[in-house]
PDB file of C-alpha atoms and ligand atoms in Angstrom:
ATOM      1  CA  MET A   1     224.842 -77.424 149.950  1.00 59.00           C
ATOM      2  CA  THR A   2     222.976 -77.981 153.196  1.00 73.00           C
ATOM      3  CA  LYS A   3     226.124 -78.979 155.102  1.00 85.00           C
ATOM      4  CA  CYS A   4     227.963 -75.715 154.472  1.00 89.00           C
ATOM      5  CA  ILE A   5     228.712 -73.877 157.713  1.00 92.00           C
ATOM      6  CA  GLY A   6     229.993 -70.791 155.896  1.00 93.00           C
ATOM      7  CA  CYS A   7     233.577 -71.066 157.144  1.00 96.00           C
ATOM      8  CA  GLY A   8     235.048 -69.753 153.867  1.00 95.00           C
ATOM      9  CA  LYS A   9     237.980 -72.210 153.723  1.00 96.00           C
ATOM     10  CA  CYS A  10     237.064 -73.285 150.203  1.00 96.00           C
ATOM     11  CA  GLU A  11     237.097 -69.697 148.963  1.00 97.00           C
ATOM     12  CA  ARG A  12     240.631 -69.136 150.263  1.00 96.00           C
ATOM     13  CA  HIS A  13     241.822 -72.101 148.172  1.00 97.00           C
ATOM     14  CA  CYS A  14     239.828 -71.540 144.990  1.00 96.00           C
ATOM     15  CA  PRO A  15     242.213 -70.522 142.151  1.00 96.00           C
ATOM     16  CA  GLN A  16     239.324 -68.847 140.332  1.00 96.00           C
ATOM     17  CA  HIS A  17     238.259 -66.761 143.354  1.00 96.00           C
ATOM     18  CA  ILE A  18     234.705 -68.012 143.094  1.00 97.00           C
ATOM     19  CA  GLU A  19     232.467 -66.805 145.931  1.00 97.00           C
ATOM     20  CA  ILE A  20     231.475 -70.343 146.800  1.00 96.00           C
ATOM     21  CA  ARG A  21     229.316 -69.540 149.809  1.00 96.00           C
ATOM     22  CA  ARG A  22     227.224 -67.117 147.788  1.00 96.00           C
ATOM     23  CA  GLU A  23     227.003 -69.531 144.867  1.00 95.00           C
ATOM     24  CA  LEU A  24     225.875 -72.341 147.173  1.00 93.00           C
ATOM     25  CA  LYS A  25     223.077 -70.118 148.437  1.00 91.00           C
ATOM     26  CA  ASN A  26     222.114 -69.236 144.862  1.00 92.00           C
ATOM     27  CA  ALA A  27     222.080 -72.909 143.884  1.00 90.00           C
ATOM     28  CA  GLU A  28     219.990 -73.767 146.917  1.00 86.00           C
ATOM     29  CA  LYS A  29     217.420 -71.116 146.004  1.00 85.00           C
ATOM     30  CA  ALA A  30     217.296 -72.332 142.419  1.00 87.00           C
ATOM     31  CA  LEU A  31     217.187 -76.062 143.069  1.00 85.00           C
ATOM     32  CA  LEU A  32     215.323 -76.719 146.296  1.00 80.00           C
ATOM     33  CA  PRO A  33     211.599 -76.127 146.701  1.00 83.00           C
ATOM     34  CA  ALA A  34     210.748 -74.185 149.880  1.00 80.00           C
ATOM     35  CA  PRO A  35     209.321 -77.117 151.915  1.00 83.00           C
ATOM     36  CA  VAL A  36     212.428 -79.232 151.281  1.00 80.00           C
ATOM     37  CA  LYS A  37     214.671 -76.296 152.237  1.00 78.00           C
ATOM     38  CA  LEU A  38     212.743 -75.881 155.490  1.00 83.00           C
ATOM     39  CA  ILE A  39     213.159 -79.560 156.346  1.00 88.00           C
ATOM     40  CA  PHE A  40     216.936 -79.387 155.715  1.00 83.00           C
ATOM     41  CA  THR A  41     217.248 -76.225 157.793  1.00 85.00           C
ATOM     42  CA  VAL A  42     215.401 -77.734 160.752  1.00 90.00           C
ATOM     43  CA  ALA A  43     217.347 -81.022 160.491  1.00 90.00           C
ATOM     44  CA  ASN A  44     220.691 -79.178 160.415  1.00 86.00           C
ATOM     45  CA  ARG A  45     219.767 -77.074 163.445  1.00 90.00           C
ATOM     46  CA  ILE A  46     218.735 -80.168 165.396  1.00 92.00           C
ATOM     47  CA  ALA A  47     221.958 -81.968 164.378  1.00 89.00           C
ATOM     48  CA  ASN A  48     224.062 -79.005 165.568  1.00 82.00           C
ATOM     49  CA  LEU A  49     222.451 -78.764 169.027  1.00 80.00           C
TER      50      LEU A  49
HETATM   51  S1  LIG B   1     232.397 -72.363 153.287  1.00 84.09           S
HETATM   52 FE1  LIG B   1     233.322 -73.852 151.878  1.00 84.09          FE
HETATM   53  S2  LIG B   1     234.769 -75.061 153.121  1.00 84.09           S
HETATM   54 FE2  LIG B   1     233.396 -73.952 154.527  1.00 84.09          FE
HETATM   55  S3  LIG B   1     231.757 -75.426 154.958  1.00 84.09           S
HETATM   56 FE3  LIG B   1     231.053 -74.150 153.247  1.00 84.09          FE
HETATM   57  S4  LIG B   1     231.646 -75.280 151.418  1.00 84.09           S
HETATM   58 FE4  LIG B   1     232.811 -76.162 153.109  1.00 84.09          FE
END
C-alpha cells in the first residue's frame, strides 16, 4: 500500500479491470490511522530522495 508509486502497470494487467490505485488509496484511508499514515508518507519521501 505505502510502496505504490502509482505507475498503473497492475491495472493494465488486471483481468477484472479493477482500479487498483484507487482501491489502494481507499484501503489506506480505511485501515491506517492518520499518525501512522503520516509516518509512512514521510519515510517514503525520505527514501525516494
Ligand atoms: S500502480 Fe500497481 S504496479 Fe504500479 S506501483 Fe502501484 S501497485 Fe505496483
